[in-house]
Each structure stands twice: as structure tokens, then as C-alpha cells.
Short mmCIF file of C-alpha atoms in Angstrom, two decimals:
data_model
loop_
_atom_site.label_atom_id
_atom_site.label_comp_id
_atom_site.label_asym_id
_atom_site.label_seq_id
_atom_site.Cartn_x
_atom_site.Cartn_y
_atom_site.Cartn_z
CA MET O 157 25.53 10.14 -10.02
CA GLN O 158 22.94 7.39 -9.39
CA PHE O 159 20.92 7.34 -6.25
CA ILE O 160 21.12 3.92 -5.98
CA ASP O 161 23.79 2.53 -8.35
CA LEU O 162 22.02 -0.80 -9.71
CA LYS O 163 23.80 -0.55 -12.99
CA SER O 164 27.53 -1.05 -11.50
CA GLN O 165 26.33 -4.14 -9.45
CA TYR O 166 24.76 -5.66 -12.61
CA ALA O 167 27.80 -5.42 -14.27
CA ALA O 168 30.11 -6.71 -11.90
CA LEU O 169 27.51 -9.89 -11.63
CA LYS O 170 26.63 -10.10 -15.12
CA PRO O 171 27.98 -13.37 -16.43
CA GLU O 172 26.08 -15.03 -13.02
CA ILE O 173 22.83 -13.19 -13.64
CA ASP O 174 22.72 -13.98 -17.01
CA ALA O 175 23.63 -17.73 -16.73
CA ALA O 176 20.85 -17.71 -13.97
CA ILE O 177 18.14 -16.25 -15.98
CA GLN O 178 19.05 -18.40 -19.29
CA ARG O 179 18.60 -21.61 -16.99
CA VAL O 180 15.26 -20.30 -16.13
CA LEU O 181 14.55 -19.74 -19.71
CA ASP O 182 16.01 -23.27 -20.74
CA HIS O 183 13.74 -25.08 -18.31
CA GLY O 184 10.75 -22.94 -18.92
CA GLN O 185 9.37 -23.59 -15.06
CA TYR O 186 8.35 -19.99 -14.42
CA ILE O 187 6.05 -20.56 -11.56
CA LEU O 188 7.56 -22.30 -8.59
CA GLY O 189 10.35 -23.53 -10.56
CA PRO O 190 13.42 -25.38 -8.73
CA GLU O 191 14.97 -22.09 -8.16
CA VAL O 192 12.21 -20.97 -5.82
CA ALA O 193 13.10 -23.86 -3.12
CA GLN O 194 16.83 -23.31 -3.97
CA LEU O 195 16.43 -19.54 -2.63
CA GLU O 196 13.99 -20.50 0.03
CA ALA O 197 16.50 -22.75 1.61
CA ALA O 198 19.40 -20.42 1.14
CA LEU O 199 17.55 -17.60 2.72
CA ALA O 200 16.78 -19.77 5.53
CA GLU O 201 20.18 -20.63 6.55
CA ARG O 202 21.30 -17.21 6.23
CA VAL O 203 18.72 -15.92 8.31
CA GLY O 204 18.59 -18.55 10.74
CA ALA O 205 14.95 -19.41 10.76
CA ALA O 206 13.37 -22.69 10.29
CA HIS O 207 11.03 -21.70 7.44
CA CYS O 208 11.39 -19.02 4.51
CA VAL O 209 8.48 -18.55 2.20
CA THR O 210 9.16 -16.38 -1.14
CA VAL O 211 6.23 -14.18 -2.14
CA ALA O 212 5.60 -11.83 -4.72
CA SER O 213 6.37 -8.58 -3.00
CA GLY O 214 7.21 -7.32 0.62
CA THR O 215 3.59 -5.88 0.72
CA GLU O 216 2.35 -9.59 0.03
CA ALA O 217 4.67 -10.72 2.67
CA LEU O 218 3.09 -8.40 5.25
CA LEU O 219 -0.39 -9.41 4.12
CA ILE O 220 -0.02 -12.78 3.98
CA ALA O 221 1.61 -12.76 7.63
CA LEU O 222 -1.39 -11.04 9.02
CA MET O 223 -3.69 -13.47 7.26
CA THR O 224 -2.33 -16.72 8.68
CA LEU O 225 -2.63 -14.99 12.14
CA GLY O 226 -6.30 -14.83 11.53
CA ILE O 227 -6.37 -10.74 11.89
CA GLY O 228 -9.58 -9.04 10.40
CA PRO O 229 -12.29 -6.70 11.23
CA GLY O 230 -12.52 -5.73 14.90
CA ASP O 231 -8.62 -6.25 15.30
CA GLU O 232 -5.95 -3.71 15.84
CA VAL O 233 -2.44 -4.04 14.84
CA ILE O 234 -0.06 -1.58 16.61
CA THR O 235 2.71 -0.19 14.30
CA THR O 236 4.70 3.11 13.35
CA PRO O 237 3.30 5.72 11.09
CA PHE O 238 6.84 6.68 9.84
CA SER O 239 7.01 4.06 7.18
CA PHE O 240 5.76 3.47 3.55
CA ALA O 241 2.17 2.80 2.94
CA ALA O 242 2.30 -0.52 2.68
CA THR O 243 2.83 -1.05 6.50
CA ALA O 244 -0.65 0.33 7.00
CA GLU O 245 -2.65 -0.80 3.90
CA VAL O 246 -2.14 -4.28 4.66
CA ILE O 247 -3.88 -4.24 8.05
CA VAL O 248 -6.57 -1.94 6.58
CA LEU O 249 -7.24 -4.09 3.36
CA LEU O 250 -8.30 -6.77 6.02
CA GLY O 251 -10.59 -4.92 7.97
CA ALA O 252 -8.17 -4.33 10.97
CA THR O 253 -7.34 -0.81 12.61
CA PRO O 254 -3.81 0.55 12.46
CA VAL O 255 -2.81 1.73 16.14
CA PHE O 256 0.01 3.92 15.42
CA VAL O 257 2.62 4.73 17.95
CA ASP O 258 5.25 7.27 17.61
CA VAL O 259 8.97 7.01 16.90
CA GLU O 260 12.28 7.98 18.80
CA PRO O 261 13.66 11.41 17.56
CA ASP O 262 17.10 10.06 16.94
CA THR O 263 16.32 6.54 15.21
CA ALA O 264 12.97 7.03 13.35
CA LEU O 265 11.98 3.46 14.66
CA ILE O 266 8.90 2.70 16.81
CA ASP O 267 9.02 3.81 20.20
CA ALA O 268 8.98 0.49 22.59
CA SER O 269 8.43 2.42 25.65
CA LEU O 270 4.99 3.66 24.14
CA ILE O 271 3.55 0.52 22.99
CA GLU O 272 2.06 -0.95 26.12
CA ALA O 273 -0.11 1.88 26.51
CA ALA O 274 -1.55 1.33 23.18
CA VAL O 275 -2.67 -2.28 23.82
CA THR O 276 -6.06 -2.77 23.99
CA PRO O 277 -8.37 -5.98 24.25
CA ARG O 278 -8.66 -5.63 20.55
CA THR O 279 -4.89 -5.72 19.93
CA LYS O 280 -3.76 -9.06 18.01
CA ALA O 281 -0.37 -8.00 16.79
CA ILE O 282 2.60 -5.37 16.64
CA MET O 283 4.32 -4.71 13.40
CA PRO O 284 7.52 -2.93 13.96
CA VAL O 285 9.27 -1.51 11.08
CA SER O 286 13.14 -1.94 10.70
CA LEU O 287 13.67 1.65 8.91
CA TYR O 288 16.97 2.79 7.07
CA GLY O 289 18.67 -0.38 7.47
CA GLN O 290 18.31 -0.82 11.46
CA VAL O 291 15.77 -2.95 13.54
CA ALA O 292 13.75 -1.94 16.21
CA ASP O 293 14.01 -2.68 19.97
CA MET O 294 12.74 -6.38 19.15
CA ALA O 295 13.53 -7.57 22.71
CA ALA O 296 11.63 -4.76 24.49
CA ILE O 297 8.80 -5.47 21.73
CA ASN O 298 8.71 -9.34 21.91
CA THR O 299 8.55 -9.00 25.59
CA ILE O 300 5.44 -6.77 25.74
CA ALA O 301 4.01 -9.21 23.01
CA ALA O 302 4.76 -12.31 25.18
CA GLN O 303 3.00 -10.73 28.31
CA ARG O 304 -0.13 -9.89 26.49
CA GLY O 305 -0.23 -12.74 23.97
CA LEU O 306 0.37 -10.65 21.02
CA ALA O 307 1.99 -12.04 17.54
CA VAL O 308 5.17 -9.59 16.42
CA ILE O 309 5.85 -9.20 12.57
CA GLU O 310 8.87 -7.42 11.96
CA ASP O 311 8.29 -5.36 8.90
CA ALA O 312 12.00 -5.93 7.45
CA ALA O 313 11.52 -4.60 4.03
CA GLN O 314 14.81 -2.18 4.82
CA SER O 315 16.97 -4.58 6.75
CA PHE O 316 18.05 -7.55 5.35
CA GLY O 317 21.32 -8.57 6.21
CA ALA O 318 20.87 -6.14 9.43
CA THR O 319 21.47 -7.89 12.79
CA LEU O 320 20.57 -7.23 16.42
CA HIS O 321 23.32 -8.72 19.11
CA GLY O 322 24.00 -11.16 16.49
CA ARG O 323 20.73 -12.40 15.50
CA ALA O 324 19.49 -11.80 11.95
CA SER O 325 16.48 -9.37 11.21
CA CYS O 326 13.69 -11.35 9.74
CA ALA O 327 14.24 -14.07 12.57
CA LEU O 328 13.57 -12.20 15.44
CA SER O 329 9.90 -12.43 15.86
CA THR O 330 6.72 -14.33 15.11
CA TRP O 331 7.12 -13.60 11.29
CA GLY O 332 9.81 -11.76 9.74
CA CYS O 333 8.77 -10.10 6.24
CA THR O 334 11.28 -8.39 3.93
CA SER O 335 11.13 -6.59 0.26
CA PHE O 336 13.45 -7.48 -2.40
CA PHE O 337 12.57 -4.42 -4.51
CA PRO O 338 15.41 -3.55 -6.62
CA SER O 339 16.83 -0.60 -4.39
CA LYS O 340 16.84 -3.07 -1.50
CA PRO O 341 19.90 -4.18 0.27
CA LEU O 342 19.24 -7.53 -1.65
CA GLY O 343 17.11 -6.83 -4.54
CA CYS O 344 15.97 -8.70 -7.53
CA TYR O 345 14.67 -7.25 -11.02
CA GLY O 346 11.31 -6.82 -10.29
CA ASP O 347 9.03 -7.11 -6.99
CA GLY O 348 9.61 -9.92 -4.78
CA GLY O 349 9.71 -10.60 -1.21
CA ALA O 350 10.19 -13.22 1.48
CA MET O 351 8.79 -14.53 5.05
CA PHE O 352 10.63 -16.26 7.56
CA THR O 353 9.20 -18.15 10.80
CA ASP O 354 10.04 -21.04 13.27
CA ASP O 355 6.40 -21.77 13.37
CA ALA O 356 5.76 -25.11 10.90
CA GLU O 357 2.09 -24.34 10.73
CA LEU O 358 2.36 -20.60 10.12
CA ALA O 359 4.65 -21.44 7.31
CA LYS O 360 2.28 -24.19 5.87
CA ALA O 361 -0.54 -21.13 6.07
CA ALA O 362 1.64 -19.07 4.24
CA ARG O 363 2.58 -21.44 1.32
CA GLU O 364 -1.17 -22.02 0.90
CA ILE O 365 -2.31 -18.24 1.01
CA ARG O 366 0.05 -17.37 -1.67
CA ILE O 367 -1.30 -20.01 -4.11
CA HIS O 368 -4.97 -18.78 -3.65
CA GLY O 369 -5.34 -21.12 -0.62
CA GLN O 370 -4.58 -24.39 -2.28
CA SER O 371 -3.71 -27.30 -0.01
CA ALA O 372 -3.51 -29.62 -3.15
CA ARG O 373 -4.44 -28.41 -6.81
CA TYR O 374 -8.08 -26.78 -7.03
CA VAL O 375 -8.59 -27.54 -3.08
CA HIS O 376 -8.77 -24.52 -1.86
CA THR O 377 -8.97 -24.79 2.02
CA ARG O 378 -8.28 -21.30 2.96
CA VAL O 379 -8.93 -17.70 1.58
CA GLY O 380 -5.60 -16.92 -0.37
CA VAL O 381 -4.10 -14.47 -3.28
CA GLY O 382 -1.77 -14.79 -5.95
CA GLY O 383 1.02 -14.17 -4.01
CA ARG O 384 4.37 -16.28 -5.65
CA MET O 385 7.48 -15.11 -6.45
CA ASP O 386 8.60 -15.52 -9.99
CA THR O 387 11.20 -18.24 -10.62
CA LEU O 388 13.19 -15.53 -12.63
CA GLN O 389 13.32 -13.17 -9.85
CA CYS O 390 14.49 -16.11 -7.24
CA ALA O 391 17.07 -16.88 -10.01
CA VAL O 392 18.54 -13.31 -9.93
CA LEU O 393 18.69 -13.67 -6.09
CA LEU O 394 20.63 -16.53 -6.24
CA ALA O 395 23.18 -15.10 -8.92
CA LYS O 396 23.48 -12.44 -5.96
CA LEU O 397 24.00 -13.99 -3.01
CA PRO O 398 27.52 -14.79 -3.08
CA ARG O 399 28.24 -11.16 -3.40
CA LEU O 400 25.84 -10.10 -0.67
CA ASP O 401 28.41 -10.27 2.23
CA TRP O 402 30.64 -8.04 0.30
CA GLU O 403 27.79 -5.47 -0.12
CA LEU O 404 26.81 -5.55 3.56
CA ALA O 405 30.72 -4.67 4.60
CA ARG O 406 30.86 -2.15 1.80
CA ARG O 407 27.30 -0.60 3.08
CA ALA O 408 28.85 -0.47 6.68
CA GLU O 409 32.09 1.10 5.23
CA LEU O 410 30.28 3.77 3.50
CA GLY O 411 27.99 4.42 6.37
CA ASP O 412 30.79 5.01 8.76
CA ARG O 413 32.46 7.29 6.19
CA TYR O 414 29.41 9.62 5.90
CA ALA O 415 29.36 10.10 9.89
CA GLN O 416 33.12 10.95 9.55
CA ARG O 417 32.56 13.20 6.77
CA LEU O 418 29.51 14.88 8.14
CA ALA O 419 30.46 15.37 11.68
CA GLY O 420 30.44 19.13 12.67
CA LEU O 421 27.86 20.03 9.96
CA PRO O 422 24.40 21.76 11.19
CA LEU O 423 22.24 18.59 10.50
CA GLU O 424 21.64 15.33 12.86
CA LEU O 425 22.84 11.82 12.02
CA LEU O 426 20.51 8.85 12.71
CA ALA O 427 21.71 7.02 15.59
CA VAL O 428 22.42 3.16 15.71
CA ARG O 429 21.87 1.45 19.07
CA PRO O 430 24.41 -0.50 20.77
CA GLY O 431 24.23 -4.45 19.50
CA ARG O 432 22.78 -3.53 16.03
CA GLN O 433 24.50 -3.62 12.73
CA CYS O 434 22.94 -1.17 10.23
CA VAL O 435 22.82 -1.97 6.51
CA TRP O 436 21.94 1.30 5.40
CA ALA O 437 19.28 0.57 3.16
CA GLN O 438 19.29 4.36 2.98
CA TYR O 439 21.64 6.95 4.34
CA THR O 440 19.51 9.62 6.04
CA VAL O 441 20.29 12.95 8.04
CA MET O 442 17.97 15.29 9.50
CA VAL O 443 18.42 18.98 8.26
CA ASP O 444 16.39 22.23 8.11
CA ASP O 445 15.59 24.23 5.14
CA ARG O 446 15.28 20.73 3.54
CA ALA O 447 13.76 22.13 0.11
CA ARG O 448 16.69 24.67 -0.41
CA LEU O 449 19.17 21.89 0.36
CA GLN O 450 17.91 19.71 -2.23
CA GLN O 451 17.66 22.19 -4.70
CA VAL O 452 21.10 23.31 -4.28
CA LEU O 453 22.24 19.49 -4.29
CA ALA O 454 20.33 18.89 -7.51
CA GLU O 455 22.06 21.73 -9.17
CA ALA O 456 25.28 20.28 -8.24
CA GLY O 457 24.23 17.10 -9.85
CA ILE O 458 23.72 15.27 -6.66
CA PRO O 459 20.06 13.21 -6.53
CA THR O 460 18.39 12.89 -2.86
CA ALA O 461 15.09 11.82 -1.86
CA VAL O 462 12.80 11.92 1.14
CA HIS O 463 11.81 8.89 3.18
CA TYR O 464 9.22 9.81 4.07
CA PRO O 465 7.60 13.36 3.52
CA ARG O 466 4.49 12.94 5.16
CA PRO O 467 3.72 10.14 7.99
CA LEU O 468 0.90 7.51 7.73
CA HIS O 469 -1.49 9.16 10.39
CA ARG O 470 -1.57 12.08 8.19
CA GLN O 471 -2.18 10.42 4.93
CA PRO O 472 -5.67 11.22 3.72
CA VAL O 473 -6.71 7.52 3.34
CA TYR O 474 -5.57 6.68 7.00
CA GLU O 475 -6.35 9.67 8.82
CA SER O 476 -10.11 8.67 9.45
CA GLN O 477 -9.02 4.98 10.18
CA ALA O 478 -6.20 5.45 12.51
CA VAL O 479 -6.09 5.07 16.09
CA GLY O 480 -3.31 6.85 18.41
CA ALA O 481 -2.88 9.29 15.71
CA SER O 482 -0.96 12.07 17.81
CA CYS O 483 2.57 11.44 16.59
CA PRO O 484 4.53 14.77 17.18
CA VAL O 485 7.94 13.19 16.60
CA ALA O 486 7.00 11.46 13.40
CA ASP O 487 5.47 15.02 12.10
CA ARG O 488 9.01 16.47 12.97
CA LEU O 489 11.07 13.89 11.38
CA ALA O 490 8.80 14.05 8.17
CA ASP O 491 9.78 17.77 7.76
CA ARG O 492 13.53 17.01 8.10
CA VAL O 493 14.75 13.80 6.79
CA LEU O 494 16.78 13.81 3.71
CA SER O 495 18.22 10.50 2.21
CA LEU O 496 21.74 10.93 0.46
CA PRO O 497 22.86 8.59 -2.40
CA MET O 498 23.63 5.00 -0.97
CA SER O 499 24.46 1.69 -2.79
CA ALA O 500 27.39 -0.88 -2.17
CA ASP O 501 28.59 0.37 -5.42
CA LEU O 502 28.70 4.06 -4.50
CA THR O 503 32.37 5.17 -5.12
CA LEU O 504 34.48 6.80 -2.38
CA ALA O 505 35.10 9.62 -4.90
CA ASP O 506 31.27 10.25 -5.16
CA GLN O 507 30.63 10.03 -1.69
CA ASP O 508 33.13 12.60 -1.10
CA ARG O 509 31.36 14.93 -3.79
CA VAL O 510 28.21 14.19 -1.89
CA ALA O 511 29.49 15.16 1.57
CA ALA O 512 31.51 18.45 0.36
CA SER O 513 28.43 19.53 -1.78
CA LEU O 514 26.24 19.17 1.38
CA ALA O 515 28.50 21.18 3.32
CA ARG O 516 28.63 24.17 1.10
CA ALA O 517 24.97 24.24 0.95
CA LEU O 518 24.58 23.92 4.57
CA ARG O 519 27.08 26.78 5.05
CA SER O 520 25.78 28.81 2.39
#
């Protein structure tokens, strides 16, 4: 069994993906070819944002977003410790300081009620993470940001396709940044990412920063990075887009089936708040005795993963740089979260096998 079944997805789209790649090979415009602009237009329309800027990865998206806002040494960015390292590393790379705010125990999302107390005169932005396919409390976060004159950058690496009261993730704040890493709800065949904003000036800055700060060829008006998304990867995503609605519906179905089949077992399910549509980038539960359960499931041929085993405020590189590092809920979740196989192409038979094996392991 595959933890994320990308082979079945490719088999279903093989003619379209192969043809898209071949078109790029034929025209030979591997950097900023026509597929880049085509994808940006399609994604902006889908999300409902005025501007989409494709970039080399989800990490580059976060980094460039911070750069467009002029964030640097002496500044603070409020974020969550319960995320992949990229969330914090882009802040530190620019010389700013991550200020970690604890998370909600039932969603693992940043606890918006704790953000206000973390704001200082040095705070320049809030970076919530939309984890496991569900967005954070963006309404409350945006309210705080508006009152304090702060920017909001949604780290939506795991939530492309999710919604909050009908509005799409990535179009809920100053910047929405997502990842097209192969395992994501919409994934390419390498690294890739995108940024979304309604601010034309910020979009212009991002486009220049991603090509080494150039406003024209060899005219460098900003400090930039090599942050372009490859034409080939854009072509892959264009081929995948027509199937995305089916995949998101399938993820919703599988998420509901997991909840039904795991009900009554000695574990906790993640809560999905009212008004939110979760795309289940991972299907994650909270359990005790995780190591034993993983071993039992592995022996049954069922792969699992842990997202994430050590929160960022406990990572050696960030312990000395973080502010607000008392995050007991994140610490507790790191010991208990367990991700089960999940992708749009997970078969119902395999899902039932996962649920039955987990039930036996919990009762043994």
C-alpha cells in the first residue's frame, strides 16, 4: 500500500501529462515558457485572487512574500511552532525573529486567541499555517492584523483547494502561499509553488524578486533570488487541473469514511471547524502509544507518518532564536499525531484495511 498513491494518479492522467511535457520539449522554453503564464491565470481564477505568481517551491513563496513586505533584522513574525521547518526558516533567513504562538488542541492550528498578546512594536506580520488541509481562523487573524497594521501571510502549503465560508485558501489574506510538492493536494513532479495576492504592487515585487530582483533584463532594482517555477512543472499542473475537482471531492469522501470507521476507537480525530472545507492533505489522528501502533501497522503492510514529531520551538536551530517558546499544546500533539494513508486514489478496500488494522492495534 502506498502512503500517497501518485502512481495511480499518473496512470489516470498519463496521456494528458505526457502530451503536456512533450509540448514543452518541442518548444524548448524551459524557463518562463508560455505554460507559466497559463498556469498563473488558471490558478488566480480558481482561487479568486487578482494575481498569482508561480515560484520554485512553497518555501520560496514564503520567503519572497516576506521580502516583498520588507521584513528583515529587528522584525518579528508571529507564527505556529506546529509546522514544517520552512515556516520558521524563511523568517530567520531574513534576519527576523519567529514568535511562536501555541495551537488549538483539537485542530493543531494556531490559536488565534493567543495572537494579540504576542504582538509587540517589532511585529510586522502574522504567518498562520493551514495544516492538514484546513485553514486557520483567518477571520480572527485578519481582524487582529487590521487593528495593528500587520500583514498576514497564509502558509497554505497543505490547503490548496480548501475553503473558509466559501472563500478559497490562498485568497484570504495579504499573501497566500502554497506548495506543489508532489504529495500536496495539487502536486507537480518536483518542486513548485505559488503566491496569491490582490495587491498589484506586491505582485510586481514578487515577480521581480523571483528573477534576481530584475525589473528588466540585467536591471536589478531589488535584492532577489532564483525563484522561478520550471515550465515543465507548470505544464504538469495544467494537465492535472481538470481532475482536481474530482480529487478534492474524493478526499472529502475519504475523510468522512475515515471518521465513520474510526468512531468509537480510543483515539482522537481532528476537528474541522464550521464553515471550513478540509482537503485532507494528510489524514491525521491523535493516539497514545504511537510508536507501538506504527510498528504493528508496519507489520501489517500499512505505512504511516508523523507530521510533526518535534515542534519548531524544540528544534535545535530555533530554540535560541524563538520568542514565546512555551507551547505545551504543540508539545503534546507532537507526541500523539499519526498520519494514515491518504490520497484521492486511495481505494475504499485499502482504506477499510487501514481502519480495521488500526482498530485491532488499538485494542491489542
